[in-house]
Every structure is written in C-alpha cells, then in structure tokens.
GROMACS .gro file of C-alpha atoms in nm:
model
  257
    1UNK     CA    1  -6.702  -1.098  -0.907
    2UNK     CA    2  -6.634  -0.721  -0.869
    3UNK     CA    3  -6.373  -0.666  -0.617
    4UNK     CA    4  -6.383  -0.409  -0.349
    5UNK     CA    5  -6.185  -0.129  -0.389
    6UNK     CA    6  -6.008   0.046  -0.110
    7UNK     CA    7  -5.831   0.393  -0.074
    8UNK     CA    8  -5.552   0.466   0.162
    9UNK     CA    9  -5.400   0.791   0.278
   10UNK     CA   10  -5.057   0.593   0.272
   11UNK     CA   11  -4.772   0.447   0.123
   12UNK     CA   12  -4.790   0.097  -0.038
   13UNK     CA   13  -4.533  -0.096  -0.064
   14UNK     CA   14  -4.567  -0.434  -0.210
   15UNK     CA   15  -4.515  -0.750   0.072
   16UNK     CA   16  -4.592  -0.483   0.364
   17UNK     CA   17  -4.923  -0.529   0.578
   18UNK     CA   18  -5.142  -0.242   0.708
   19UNK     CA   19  -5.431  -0.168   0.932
   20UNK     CA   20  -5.679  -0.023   0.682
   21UNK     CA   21  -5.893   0.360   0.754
   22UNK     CA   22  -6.130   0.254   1.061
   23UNK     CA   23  -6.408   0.413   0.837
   24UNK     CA   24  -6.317   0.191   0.592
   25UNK     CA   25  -6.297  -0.134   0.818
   26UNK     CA   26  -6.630  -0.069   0.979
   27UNK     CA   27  -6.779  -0.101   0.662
   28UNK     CA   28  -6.607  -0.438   0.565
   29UNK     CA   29  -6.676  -0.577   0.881
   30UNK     CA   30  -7.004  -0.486   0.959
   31UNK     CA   31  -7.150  -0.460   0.664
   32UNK     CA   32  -6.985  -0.667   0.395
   33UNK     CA   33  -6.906  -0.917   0.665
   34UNK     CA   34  -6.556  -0.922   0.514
   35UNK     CA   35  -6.333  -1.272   0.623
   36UNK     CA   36  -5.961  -1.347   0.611
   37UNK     CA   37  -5.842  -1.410   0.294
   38UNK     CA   38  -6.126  -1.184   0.131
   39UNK     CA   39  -5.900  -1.043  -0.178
   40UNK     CA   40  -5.932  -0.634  -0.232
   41UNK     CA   41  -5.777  -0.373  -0.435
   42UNK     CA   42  -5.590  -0.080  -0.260
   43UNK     CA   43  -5.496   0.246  -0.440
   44UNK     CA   44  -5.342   0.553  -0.277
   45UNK     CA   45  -5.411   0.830  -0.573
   46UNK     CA   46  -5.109   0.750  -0.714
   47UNK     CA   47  -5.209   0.638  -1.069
   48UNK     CA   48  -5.170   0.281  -0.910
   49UNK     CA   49  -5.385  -0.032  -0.809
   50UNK     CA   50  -5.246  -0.260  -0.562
   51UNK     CA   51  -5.363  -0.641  -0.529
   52UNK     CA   52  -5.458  -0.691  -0.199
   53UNK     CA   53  -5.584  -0.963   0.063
   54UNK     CA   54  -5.752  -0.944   0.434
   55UNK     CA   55  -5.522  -1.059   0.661
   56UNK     CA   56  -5.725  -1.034   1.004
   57UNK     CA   57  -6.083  -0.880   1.077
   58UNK     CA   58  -6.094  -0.806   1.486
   59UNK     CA   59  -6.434  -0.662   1.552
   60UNK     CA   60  -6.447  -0.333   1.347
   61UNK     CA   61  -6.027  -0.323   1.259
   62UNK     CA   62  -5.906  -0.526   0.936
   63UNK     CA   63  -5.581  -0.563   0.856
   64UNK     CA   64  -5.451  -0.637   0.492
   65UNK     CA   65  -5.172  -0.734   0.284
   66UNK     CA   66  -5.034  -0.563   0.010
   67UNK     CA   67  -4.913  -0.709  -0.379
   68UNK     CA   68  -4.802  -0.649  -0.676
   69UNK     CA   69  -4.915  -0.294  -0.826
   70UNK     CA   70  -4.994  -0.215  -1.185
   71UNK     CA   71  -5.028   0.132  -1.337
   72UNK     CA   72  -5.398   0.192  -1.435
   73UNK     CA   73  -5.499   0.512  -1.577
   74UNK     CA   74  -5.849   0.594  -1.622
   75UNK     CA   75  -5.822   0.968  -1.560
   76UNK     CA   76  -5.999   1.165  -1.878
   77UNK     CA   77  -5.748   1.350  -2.143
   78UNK     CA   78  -5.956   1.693  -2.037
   79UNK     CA   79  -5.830   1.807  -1.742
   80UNK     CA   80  -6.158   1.981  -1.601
   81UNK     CA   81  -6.187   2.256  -1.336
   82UNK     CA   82  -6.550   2.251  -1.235
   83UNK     CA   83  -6.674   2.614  -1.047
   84UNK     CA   84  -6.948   2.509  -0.804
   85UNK     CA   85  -7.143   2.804  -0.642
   86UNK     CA   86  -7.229   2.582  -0.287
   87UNK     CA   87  -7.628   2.471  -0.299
   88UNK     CA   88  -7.795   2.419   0.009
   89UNK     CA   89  -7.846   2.109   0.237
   90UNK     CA   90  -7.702   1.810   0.084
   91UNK     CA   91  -7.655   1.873  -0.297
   92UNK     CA   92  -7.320   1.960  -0.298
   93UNK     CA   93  -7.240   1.617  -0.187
   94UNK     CA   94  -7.429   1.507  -0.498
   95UNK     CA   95  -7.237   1.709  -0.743
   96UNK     CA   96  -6.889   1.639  -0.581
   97UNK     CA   97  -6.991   1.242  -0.596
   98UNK     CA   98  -7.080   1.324  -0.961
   99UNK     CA   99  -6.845   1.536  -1.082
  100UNK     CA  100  -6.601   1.253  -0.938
  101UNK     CA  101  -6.724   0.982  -1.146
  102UNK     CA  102  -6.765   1.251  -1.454
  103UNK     CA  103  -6.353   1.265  -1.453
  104UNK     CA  104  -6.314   1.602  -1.320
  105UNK     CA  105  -5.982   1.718  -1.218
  106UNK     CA  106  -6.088   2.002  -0.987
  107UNK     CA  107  -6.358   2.075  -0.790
  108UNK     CA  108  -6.370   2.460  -0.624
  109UNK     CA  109  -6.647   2.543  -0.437
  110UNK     CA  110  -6.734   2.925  -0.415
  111UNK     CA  111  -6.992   3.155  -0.277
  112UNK     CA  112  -7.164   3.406  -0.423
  113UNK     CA  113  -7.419   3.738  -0.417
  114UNK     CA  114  -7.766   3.510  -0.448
  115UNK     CA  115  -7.606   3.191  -0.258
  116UNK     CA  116  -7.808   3.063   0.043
  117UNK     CA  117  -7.553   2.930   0.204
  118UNK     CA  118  -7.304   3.080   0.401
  119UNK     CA  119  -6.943   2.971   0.531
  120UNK     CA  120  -6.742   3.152   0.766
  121UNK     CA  121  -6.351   3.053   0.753
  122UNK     CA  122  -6.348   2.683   0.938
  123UNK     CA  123  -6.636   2.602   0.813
  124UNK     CA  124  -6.527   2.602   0.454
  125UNK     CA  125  -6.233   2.404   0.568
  126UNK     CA  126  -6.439   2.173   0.726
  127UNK     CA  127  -6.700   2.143   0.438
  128UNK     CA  128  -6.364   2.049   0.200
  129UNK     CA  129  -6.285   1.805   0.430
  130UNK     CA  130  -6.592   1.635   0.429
  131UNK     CA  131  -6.639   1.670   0.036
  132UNK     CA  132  -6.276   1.509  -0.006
  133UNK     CA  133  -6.423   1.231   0.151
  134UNK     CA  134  -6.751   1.189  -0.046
  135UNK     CA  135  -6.422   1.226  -0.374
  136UNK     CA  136  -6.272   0.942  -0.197
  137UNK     CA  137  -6.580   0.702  -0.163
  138UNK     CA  138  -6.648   0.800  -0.564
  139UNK     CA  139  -6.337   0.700  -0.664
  140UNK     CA  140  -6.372   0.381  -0.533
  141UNK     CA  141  -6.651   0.275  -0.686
  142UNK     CA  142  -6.562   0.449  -1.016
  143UNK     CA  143  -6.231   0.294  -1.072
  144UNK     CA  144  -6.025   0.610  -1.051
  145UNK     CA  145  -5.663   0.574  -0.918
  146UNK     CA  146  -5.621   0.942  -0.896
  147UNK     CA  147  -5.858   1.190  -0.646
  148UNK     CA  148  -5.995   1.545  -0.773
  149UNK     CA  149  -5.820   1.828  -0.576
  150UNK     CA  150  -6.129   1.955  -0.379
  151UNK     CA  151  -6.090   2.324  -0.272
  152UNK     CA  152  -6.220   2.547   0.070
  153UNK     CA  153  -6.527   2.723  -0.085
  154UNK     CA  154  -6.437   3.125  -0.080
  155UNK     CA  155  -6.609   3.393  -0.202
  156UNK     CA  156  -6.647   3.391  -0.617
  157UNK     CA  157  -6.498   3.711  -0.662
  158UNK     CA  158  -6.174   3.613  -0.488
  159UNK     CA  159  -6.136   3.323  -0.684
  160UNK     CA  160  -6.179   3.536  -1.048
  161UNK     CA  161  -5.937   3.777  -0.912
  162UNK     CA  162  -5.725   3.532  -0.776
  163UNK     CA  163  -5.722   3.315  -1.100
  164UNK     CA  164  -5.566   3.360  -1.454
  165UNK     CA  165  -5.698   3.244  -1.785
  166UNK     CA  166  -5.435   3.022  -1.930
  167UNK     CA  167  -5.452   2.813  -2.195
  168UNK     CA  168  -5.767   2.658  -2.093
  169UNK     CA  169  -6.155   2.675  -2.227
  170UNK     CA  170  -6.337   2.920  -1.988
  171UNK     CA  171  -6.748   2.840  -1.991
  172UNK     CA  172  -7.008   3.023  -1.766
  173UNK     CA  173  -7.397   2.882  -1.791
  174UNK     CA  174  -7.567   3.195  -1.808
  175UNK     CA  175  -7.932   3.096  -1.928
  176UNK     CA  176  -7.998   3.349  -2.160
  177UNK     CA  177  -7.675   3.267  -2.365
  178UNK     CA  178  -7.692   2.988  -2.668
  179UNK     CA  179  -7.674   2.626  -2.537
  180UNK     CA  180  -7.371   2.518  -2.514
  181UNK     CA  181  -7.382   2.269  -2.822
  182UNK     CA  182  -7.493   2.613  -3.046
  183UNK     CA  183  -7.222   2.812  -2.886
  184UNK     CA  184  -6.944   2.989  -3.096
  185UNK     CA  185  -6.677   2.736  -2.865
  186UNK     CA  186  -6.336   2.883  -2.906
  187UNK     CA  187  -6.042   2.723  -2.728
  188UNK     CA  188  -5.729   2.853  -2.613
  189UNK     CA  189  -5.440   2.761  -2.876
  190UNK     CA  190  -5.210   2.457  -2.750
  191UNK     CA  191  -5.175   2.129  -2.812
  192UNK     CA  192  -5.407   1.850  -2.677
  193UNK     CA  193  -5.684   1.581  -2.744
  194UNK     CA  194  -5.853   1.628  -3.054
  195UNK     CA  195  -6.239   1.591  -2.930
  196UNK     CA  196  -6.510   1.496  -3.130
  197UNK     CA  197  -6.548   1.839  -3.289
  198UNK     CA  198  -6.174   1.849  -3.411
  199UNK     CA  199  -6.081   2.095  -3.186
  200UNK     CA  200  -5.816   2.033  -2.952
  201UNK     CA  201  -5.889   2.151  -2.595
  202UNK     CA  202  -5.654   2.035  -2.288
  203UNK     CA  203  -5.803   2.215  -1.989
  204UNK     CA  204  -6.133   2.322  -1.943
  205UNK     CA  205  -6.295   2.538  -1.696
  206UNK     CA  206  -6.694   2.574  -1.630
  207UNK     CA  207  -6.833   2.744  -1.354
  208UNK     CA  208  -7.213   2.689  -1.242
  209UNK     CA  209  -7.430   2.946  -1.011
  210UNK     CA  210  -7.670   2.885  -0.717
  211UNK     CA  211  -8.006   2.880  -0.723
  212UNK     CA  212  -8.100   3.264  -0.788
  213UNK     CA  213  -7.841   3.258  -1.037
  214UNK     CA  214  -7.539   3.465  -1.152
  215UNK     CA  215  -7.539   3.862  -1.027
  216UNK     CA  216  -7.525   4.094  -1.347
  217UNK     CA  217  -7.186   4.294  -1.174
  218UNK     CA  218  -7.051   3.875  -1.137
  219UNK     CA  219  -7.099   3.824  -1.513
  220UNK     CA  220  -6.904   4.091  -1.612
  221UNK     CA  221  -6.648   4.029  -1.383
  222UNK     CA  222  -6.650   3.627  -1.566
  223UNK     CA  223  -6.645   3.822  -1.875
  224UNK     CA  224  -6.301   4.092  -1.790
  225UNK     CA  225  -6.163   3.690  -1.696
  226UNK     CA  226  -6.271   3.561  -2.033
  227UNK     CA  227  -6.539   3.346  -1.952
  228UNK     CA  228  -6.761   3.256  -2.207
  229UNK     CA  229  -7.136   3.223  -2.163
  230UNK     CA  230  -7.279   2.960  -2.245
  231UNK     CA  231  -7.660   2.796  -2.182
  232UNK     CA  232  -7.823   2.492  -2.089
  233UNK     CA  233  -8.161   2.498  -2.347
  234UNK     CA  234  -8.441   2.689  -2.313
  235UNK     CA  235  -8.552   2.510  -1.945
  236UNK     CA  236  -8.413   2.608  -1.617
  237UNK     CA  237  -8.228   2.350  -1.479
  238UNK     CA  238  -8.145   2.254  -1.056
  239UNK     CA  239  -7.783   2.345  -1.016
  240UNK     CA  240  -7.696   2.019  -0.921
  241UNK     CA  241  -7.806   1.931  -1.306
  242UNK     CA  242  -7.664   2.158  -1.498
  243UNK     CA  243  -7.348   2.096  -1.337
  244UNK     CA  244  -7.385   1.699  -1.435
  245UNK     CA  245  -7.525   1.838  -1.798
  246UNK     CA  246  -7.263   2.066  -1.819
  247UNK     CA  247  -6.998   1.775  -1.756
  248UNK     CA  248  -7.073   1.531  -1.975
  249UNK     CA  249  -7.126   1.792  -2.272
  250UNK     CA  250  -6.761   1.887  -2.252
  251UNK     CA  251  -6.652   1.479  -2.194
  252UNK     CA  252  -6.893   1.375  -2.476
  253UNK     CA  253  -6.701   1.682  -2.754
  254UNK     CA  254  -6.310   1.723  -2.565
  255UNK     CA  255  -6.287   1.418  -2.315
  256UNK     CA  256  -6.330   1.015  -2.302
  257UNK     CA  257  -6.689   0.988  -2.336
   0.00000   0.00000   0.00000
C-alpha cells in the first residue's frame, strides 16, 4: 500500500512530534478518515523523506511523529527553467502541477504584449503563492523531496533584461521555426549529463507564449538574449500543451526520461 506523503514548511527532527499544515489535516481527517497509528511520509524539500506515524486526529488537527530520514533523490540531472507566459482562468494551475511532476527546477511566470491576463503588483505575489501550493500538492504525489522555485509573474521584457544567458540551453517555441526534434540544438559548452543525443546539456531554459502568441519586437528581444527558436510540428498547440510537449522533449534527449 502506497503511503501518503506529506510536506511541511518545517524542521524535522527525528523522535520530535508536530501538529501537521491544517490544510493538510483537513484532508486526512475528513477525507482519508486518517486514525492513530496511520503511518505517513513527511518531507520538508530538503532532499529528505522522513518515516512518519499519526499520533492523534482531534476533529480536523492531526498530530504526528517523526523517524528516521533517508536521503532520496529523484530530482532530474537537467536543471530546467520553464518561461510560462500566464493563460487565463485555471490553466496555469495545470501547467505548474505538470511542470512539477515533469522535474522542472523553475517555474517563472511572465506577462506579455498578447496575454489576456493581467496582474498588478500583489496580485502576482498572490498568484505565486497560490501556484507554490498547487508545486507543493505535486510533489507529494510525485515523489519529489525537493519543490520548484515558483516566481511572481512580471512583465516578459523585464525578465529578458533582467536575465543572463549562462551556460544553459536557451529554447523559444516560435511556430514557424523547425520542431524542436529537427532543430540545429546547440548547447552551451560545460560539463553535464550526456542525454540521449550525446550532447551534454546541464541547464536548460524554454520559454512558452500565451494564446495570441509571441510579439515580433518580443522575438527579437529572445533572440539579442540568445534564445533559440524552436517549433512544436506543423499544428498549433494550447499553451498549456506545448509547455507539457515541450518538457518531456528536453527530459526524453538531456534529462531522466
């Protein structure tokens, strides 16, 4: 039987006992109808799992004791920044649950010329917030001991300026470009995983547009930051699946896939 897994914004120290995140304890209680002696796994984003037990379930708060801890890595060898123009309604929850489970390392949401969507300040700080906790839920049901650093969305052009090439693979869909398994794929020079191409790549960075697509001034101003464009195929895909297409391409050729 698959145990539950359980993230905590705290310390764990093996022998201690904690109350565990009312969100969290809700669910156990009211839904899994969780008991006393119920065993669990905790994890903090520390690389660690920690064995775990229920200790006391009073009405919606559980308390738990924490064991022994064992390092468990399941975070991919390609450390993956993944450039999310913001979608309307619910999507982006979608792709940040997605991109979770896909391995990425780095989620930053931006805004752009054709997005629909709009943030002002706390808003965006809100949104990350939220999104961080959609990361969390993913990661425990993926098995990841580590969480994605989820980013305040901010306007595209502030993040280009802001950010500096590297030694990483840059990748723009652009969909009149040659798909991305066509593509003329050069990486920066370093050392790294060798993926199934022979190439060794240790960060990459792809960055997906909204629904109307990329602006032509926004293009060039991926190209002056060395973007590469790349394309999807000859169909036009939902920007919450190219972004999932987009993923496991580069986990299936650099990562773990």
């Amino acid at each position: 039987m698959r145990l539950t897994r359980v993230y905590v914004e705290a310390g764990l120290t093996a022998g201690s006992s904690i109350d565990l995140p009312p969100d969290t304890a809700s669910h156990l209680a009211k839904v899994l109808r969780a008991r006393a002696g119920d065993e669990l796994i905790l994890f903090n984003g520390d690389g660690r799992e920690y064995s775990g037990a229920i200790e006391a379930v009073r009405g919606s708060r559980v308390a738990a004791s924490v064991g022994d801890s064992r390092q468990v890595d399941r975070e991919s060898p390609l450390s993956i920044t993944l450039v999310q123009c913001v979608p309307r309604g619910d999507r982006m929850d979608f792709i940040v649950q997605k991109a979770t489970e896909l391995g990425v390392a780095r989620i930053v949401p931006v805004l752009s010329q054709r997005s629909v969507v709009r943030l002002d300040k706390a808003q965006a700080e809100s949104k990350a917030v939220h999104w961080r906790a959609v990361a969390v839920s993913a990661c425990e049901q993926c098995g990841r001991n580590r969480l994605p650093v989820i980013e305040a969305a901010r306007p595209l052009l502030n993040y280009l300026g802001e950010s500096a090439p590297g030694a990483r693979l840059r990748l723009v869909l652009e969909p009149e470009s040659a798909p991305l398994a066509l593509a003329p794929v050069a990486p920066a020079a370093g050392s790294g995983p060798v993926g199934t191409s022979g190439l060794e790549v240790v960060d990459a960075e792809i960055a997906i547009g909204p629904e109307g697509g990329f602006a032509p001034d926004e293009l060039e101003a991926f190209r002056v930051a060395e973007f590469s464009p790349v394309g999807l195929g000859p169909r036009i895909l939902r920007t919450e699946t190219a972004a999932i297409a987009a993923l496991v391409w580069l986990q299936v050729r650099f990562g773990d896939m």
